[in-house]
Amino acid sequence: MSQALKKALIYIALGIWTVIALFPIFWTFSTTFKVAKDVQMGKIIPWVQYQPAWLGLRAIGLSPDTIFTESTPRTEFLIRFWNSILASLGGASIALMIGATAAYGLSRFEYKYAIWRNKDISFFFLSQLILPPVVLAMPFLVLYKELALLDSLFGLILIYALMVLPIVIWIMRDQFDSIPPELEQAALVDGCSSWGAFLRIVVPVALPGMVAAFILSVVLCWNEYFFAALLTSTKAKTLPVMVASQTGSQGISWWSMAAISSAAILPLIIIGIFLERYIIKGLTAGAVK
Amino acid sequence: MASVEINDIRKSYGDHPVIHGVNIDIRDGEFVTLVGPSGCGKSTLLRMIAGLEPITSGDIRIGDRVVNELPPKDRDIAMVFQTYALYPHKTVRQNMGFALQLRKAPQSEIDARVMRAAEILDLKPYLDRYPRQLSGGQRQRVAMGRAIVRDPAVFLFDEPLSNLDAKLRVQMRAEIKELHQRLKTTTVYVTHDQVEAMTMADRIVVMNAGVVEQSGTPLELYDRPANLFVAAFIGSPSMNLIKGTLRTGKKPAVVADGEAELPLITAPDAADGTPVLYGIRPEHLDIAKSGTKAGFKTTVTVVEPMGSETQVFAKLGEQKIVGVFRKRLALDPGDELLLMPEASQAHVFDAATGKRL
């Protein structure tokens, strides 16, 4: 087979895969502009099969005719959007701070709890991911009720931090393991305290991994539905919950659901496009020499 | 500058002792190498001096302070690591100035000192590069620069040359020695390479299995090794150690392999018939003329012509013998060779204790 043909086949395959991968996103975005019958009849191509309408954006107060007017749906939507941002950034930040220090400890010091060693402790953290979140539903509901954290953004941030902590610890431990301990020792000899060596030498060197862990955590928190649905009701509701709540008594409002979904997907697409290389760099640790 | 005093230092990991009571006095300005096979405790000892490893018992003084409990940053030491341990996110300039910056030295002083160190080490063109943009030898220099800039009381080197190729190692060896002659800072240098130890040190401390086997100037160790370990460790190719029994009397000698007589000038203080090892350095063997009675018969196994000298590997019975001769020799494997040791250069070690007799 000639080189050109080979290349052509590869590009065709990649092209098909691109269409498959992008179609759901395209469908979500385009559905924002469909009316009920376009959705039900499975119309796909705008302007050819159906005439785009502002229905979806109007439902969240962002269509051209509603954007400059007072709009309750828009306020509602923006609060949810802002809640999602705060919950995911807050959860990821707390998880990163606690997780990075925990991972550093696991990477550099020897711990002994009865028969447990570092390896076992690390696995214990990771094993929390095996547990389905449903198991925690009742205990947390009771706990949050007692602590008056129900329907509070702070409560949501805390549980999100807890949720992504194992992943952060796991990524950061790998990252710290790849940094030779001589670096900190050199810093200690140069005049740093233990914390100084950690903050001035280890953290900057481990930054790619931290960025990766942070982005991954943000994404996971951003997409989280279960705890948000369980622990929030009006004040602290997030976007995923709002998406799910578009299935009302009058059937599913596809257009508004699609509009909110698009708004939920958009930040992730931006993260994916611009920060992808940091994620890869951070997750393929050991690049530091 | 300061002296370093190591008094009865012991170190155990749990119940497992690794250093068993080491005493070393290092004078102000002295260049001391700790040398020994891997796992002998030399690096651990160095790290205890640096404060990177806790001391189980005993004490370490730097100058007139006991530093046992001081963190590394308060010991006024600088350390060069085997892996260099340069900060990858800092430029050469920042790497070298980091310690001063931590001490809150004025920027002008940092600049001046970094510049001076860079001049000494030929690093001026590289000051704004990152460690990953440097070759192994340059990184090594930066690591040294980082130490020099601080002007510490003691330099600690932990096998700094073992990651370099052979040629660069010889060059850096000379540079470090020159640097020491220039700065006259007390230096403790750990290496497993006895050639490095011999060429650089004012004094060598030979360690083995957590104890000091002998300490002294390079030539003292070479000429009068205190025991079998030092005898075999120092010198390349290493000393021939031939098993035999001591014969005292008028013509003292060591009798090996039944009949070979290895001559001695004076009999050591031991009983006739004591099992001993006769030590003779390869360069202290001569080729005896055939027909003479002196010397012992060996069979040549390998000949290595090196140009300026010839190394001959031979066998006396089952024992291997190496000779180094400063002339060219026409020998073939299987040839018979009559070797004559210089009696005045012979060493005798007790076979039971390994001690010099």
JSON list of N, CA and C in Angstrom, two decimals, chain B residues 131-158:
[
{"chain": "B", "resi": 131, "resn": "PRO", "atom": "N", "xyz": [19.06, 24.48, 34.60]},
{"chain": "B", "resi": 131, "resn": "PRO", "atom": "CA", "xyz": [19.89, 23.27, 34.74]},
{"chain": "B", "resi": 131, "resn": "PRO", "atom": "C", "xyz": [19.71, 22.29, 33.58]},
{"chain": "B", "resi": 132, "resn": "ARG", "atom": "N", "xyz": [18.48, 22.14, 33.08]},
{"chain": "B", "resi": 132, "resn": "ARG", "atom": "CA", "xyz": [18.28, 21.14, 32.03]},
{"chain": "B", "resi": 132, "resn": "ARG", "atom": "C", "xyz": [18.99, 21.51, 30.73]},
{"chain": "B", "resi": 133, "resn": "GLN", "atom": "N", "xyz": [19.41, 22.77, 30.62]},
{"chain": "B", "resi": 133, "resn": "GLN", "atom": "CA", "xyz": [20.10, 23.20, 29.40]},
{"chain": "B", "resi": 133, "resn": "GLN", "atom": "C", "xyz": [21.61, 23.04, 29.52]},
{"chain": "B", "resi": 134, "resn": "LEU", "atom": "N", "xyz": [22.07, 22.42, 30.61]},
{"chain": "B", "resi": 134, "resn": "LEU", "atom": "CA", "xyz": [23.51, 22.30, 30.83]},
{"chain": "B", "resi": 134, "resn": "LEU", "atom": "C", "xyz": [23.96, 20.85, 30.69]},
{"chain": "B", "resi": 135, "resn": "SER", "atom": "N", "xyz": [25.25, 20.68, 30.38]},
{"chain": "B", "resi": 135, "resn": "SER", "atom": "CA", "xyz": [25.80, 19.33, 30.33]},
{"chain": "B", "resi": 135, "resn": "SER", "atom": "C", "xyz": [26.12, 18.86, 31.75]},
{"chain": "B", "resi": 136, "resn": "GLY", "atom": "N", "xyz": [26.43, 17.58, 31.88]},
{"chain": "B", "resi": 136, "resn": "GLY", "atom": "CA", "xyz": [26.73, 17.02, 33.20]},
{"chain": "B", "resi": 136, "resn": "GLY", "atom": "C", "xyz": [27.83, 17.76, 33.92]},
{"chain": "B", "resi": 137, "resn": "GLY", "atom": "N", "xyz": [28.90, 18.07, 33.21]},
{"chain": "B", "resi": 137, "resn": "GLY", "atom": "CA", "xyz": [30.03, 18.75, 33.84]},
{"chain": "B", "resi": 137, "resn": "GLY", "atom": "C", "xyz": [29.65, 20.15, 34.29]},
{"chain": "B", "resi": 138, "resn": "GLN", "atom": "N", "xyz": [28.83, 20.82, 33.48]},
{"chain": "B", "resi": 138, "resn": "GLN", "atom": "CA", "xyz": [28.41, 22.18, 33.85]},
{"chain": "B", "resi": 138, "resn": "GLN", "atom": "C", "xyz": [27.50, 22.15, 35.07]},
{"chain": "B", "resi": 139, "resn": "ARG", "atom": "N", "xyz": [26.61, 21.16, 35.10]},
{"chain": "B", "resi": 139, "resn": "ARG", "atom": "CA", "xyz": [25.73, 21.04, 36.28]},
{"chain": "B", "resi": 139, "resn": "ARG", "atom": "C", "xyz": [26.56, 20.83, 37.53]},
{"chain": "B", "resi": 140, "resn": "GLN", "atom": "N", "xyz": [27.56, 19.99, 37.39]},
{"chain": "B", "resi": 140, "resn": "GLN", "atom": "CA", "xyz": [28.46, 19.71, 38.50]},
{"chain": "B", "resi": 140, "resn": "GLN", "atom": "C", "xyz": [29.09, 21.01, 39.00]},
{"chain": "B", "resi": 141, "resn": "ARG", "atom": "N", "xyz": [29.50, 21.85, 38.05]},
{"chain": "B", "resi": 141, "resn": "ARG", "atom": "CA", "xyz": [30.12, 23.13, 38.41]},
{"chain": "B", "resi": 141, "resn": "ARG", "atom": "C", "xyz": [29.12, 24.04, 39.12]},
{"chain": "B", "resi": 142, "resn": "VAL", "atom": "N", "xyz": [27.88, 24.03, 38.62]},
{"chain": "B", "resi": 142, "resn": "VAL", "atom": "CA", "xyz": [26.87, 24.89, 39.26]},
{"chain": "B", "resi": 142, "resn": "VAL", "atom": "C", "xyz": [26.67, 24.43, 40.71]},
{"chain": "B", "resi": 143, "resn": "ALA", "atom": "N", "xyz": [26.62, 23.10, 40.89]},
{"chain": "B", "resi": 143, "resn": "ALA", "atom": "CA", "xyz": [26.45, 22.57, 42.24]},
{"chain": "B", "resi": 143, "resn": "ALA", "atom": "C", "xyz": [27.59, 23.05, 43.13]},
{"chain": "B", "resi": 144, "resn": "MET", "atom": "N", "xyz": [28.79, 23.08, 42.59]},
{"chain": "B", "resi": 144, "resn": "MET", "atom": "CA", "xyz": [29.92, 23.57, 43.37]},
{"chain": "B", "resi": 144, "resn": "MET", "atom": "C", "xyz": [29.81, 25.07, 43.59]},
{"chain": "B", "resi": 145, "resn": "GLY", "atom": "N", "xyz": [29.34, 25.75, 42.55]},
{"chain": "B", "resi": 145, "resn": "GLY", "atom": "CA", "xyz": [29.17, 27.20, 42.66]},
{"chain": "B", "resi": 145, "resn": "GLY", "atom": "C", "xyz": [28.20, 27.55, 43.78]},
{"chain": "B", "resi": 146, "resn": "ARG", "atom": "N", "xyz": [27.14, 26.77, 43.87]},
{"chain": "B", "resi": 146, "resn": "ARG", "atom": "CA", "xyz": [26.14, 27.00, 44.90]},
{"chain": "B", "resi": 146, "resn": "ARG", "atom": "C", "xyz": [26.78, 26.89, 46.28]},
{"chain": "B", "resi": 147, "resn": "ALA", "atom": "N", "xyz": [27.74, 25.95, 46.39]},
{"chain": "B", "resi": 147, "resn": "ALA", "atom": "CA", "xyz": [28.43, 25.78, 47.67]},
{"chain": "B", "resi": 147, "resn": "ALA", "atom": "C", "xyz": [29.41, 26.93, 47.93]},
{"chain": "B", "resi": 148, "resn": "ILE", "atom": "N", "xyz": [30.17, 27.30, 46.90]},
{"chain": "B", "resi": 148, "resn": "ILE", "atom": "CA", "xyz": [31.19, 28.33, 47.08]},
{"chain": "B", "resi": 148, "resn": "ILE", "atom": "C", "xyz": [30.59, 29.67, 47.47]},
{"chain": "B", "resi": 149, "resn": "VAL", "atom": "N", "xyz": [29.49, 30.02, 46.80]},
{"chain": "B", "resi": 149, "resn": "VAL", "atom": "CA", "xyz": [28.87, 31.33, 46.98]},
{"chain": "B", "resi": 149, "resn": "VAL", "atom": "C", "xyz": [28.60, 31.61, 48.46]},
{"chain": "B", "resi": 150, "resn": "ARG", "atom": "N", "xyz": [28.29, 30.55, 49.19]},
{"chain": "B", "resi": 150, "resn": "ARG", "atom": "CA", "xyz": [27.88, 30.74, 50.58]},
{"chain": "B", "resi": 150, "resn": "ARG", "atom": "C", "xyz": [29.05, 30.98, 51.50]},
{"chain": "B", "resi": 151, "resn": "ASP", "atom": "N", "xyz": [30.25, 30.63, 51.04]},
{"chain": "B", "resi": 151, "resn": "ASP", "atom": "CA", "xyz": [31.43, 30.76, 51.87]},
{"chain": "B", "resi": 151, "resn": "ASP", "atom": "C", "xyz": [31.23, 30.10, 53.24]},
{"chain": "B", "resi": 152, "resn": "PRO", "atom": "N", "xyz": [30.94, 28.79, 53.22]},
{"chain": "B", "resi": 152, "resn": "PRO", "atom": "CA", "xyz": [30.57, 28.11, 54.46]},
{"chain": "B", "resi": 152, "resn": "PRO", "atom": "C", "xyz": [31.80, 27.72, 55.28]},
{"chain": "B", "resi": 153, "resn": "ALA", "atom": "N", "xyz": [31.55, 27.22, 56.48]},
{"chain": "B", "resi": 153, "resn": "ALA", "atom": "CA", "xyz": [32.65, 26.75, 57.33]},
{"chain": "B", "resi": 153, "resn": "ALA", "atom": "C", "xyz": [33.19, 25.42, 56.82]},
{"chain": "B", "resi": 154, "resn": "VAL", "atom": "N", "xyz": [32.30, 24.60, 56.27]},
{"chain": "B", "resi": 154, "resn": "VAL", "atom": "CA", "xyz": [32.70, 23.27, 55.81]},
{"chain": "B", "resi": 154, "resn": "VAL", "atom": "C", "xyz": [31.99, 22.95, 54.50]},
{"chain": "B", "resi": 155, "resn": "PHE", "atom": "N", "xyz": [32.76, 22.38, 53.56]},
{"chain": "B", "resi": 155, "resn": "PHE", "atom": "CA", "xyz": [32.19, 21.83, 52.34]},
{"chain": "B", "resi": 155, "resn": "PHE", "atom": "C", "xyz": [31.98, 20.35, 52.53]},
{"chain": "B", "resi": 156, "resn": "LEU", "atom": "N", "xyz": [30.82, 19.85, 52.13]},
{"chain": "B", "resi": 156, "resn": "LEU", "atom": "CA", "xyz": [30.59, 18.42, 52.15]},
{"chain": "B", "resi": 156, "resn": "LEU", "atom": "C", "xyz": [30.32, 17.96, 50.72]},
{"chain": "B", "resi": 157, "resn": "PHE", "atom": "N", "xyz": [31.07, 16.98, 50.27]},
{"chain": "B", "resi": 157, "resn": "PHE", "atom": "CA", "xyz": [30.86, 16.44, 48.92]},
{"chain": "B", "resi": 157, "resn": "PHE", "atom": "C", "xyz": [30.41, 14.99, 49.04]},
{"chain": "B", "resi": 158, "resn": "ASP", "atom": "N", "xyz": [29.30, 14.66, 48.41]},
{"chain": "B", "resi": 158, "resn": "ASP", "atom": "CA", "xyz": [28.83, 13.28, 48.44]},
{"chain": "B", "resi": 158, "resn": "ASP", "atom": "C", "xyz": [28.98, 12.66, 47.05]}
]
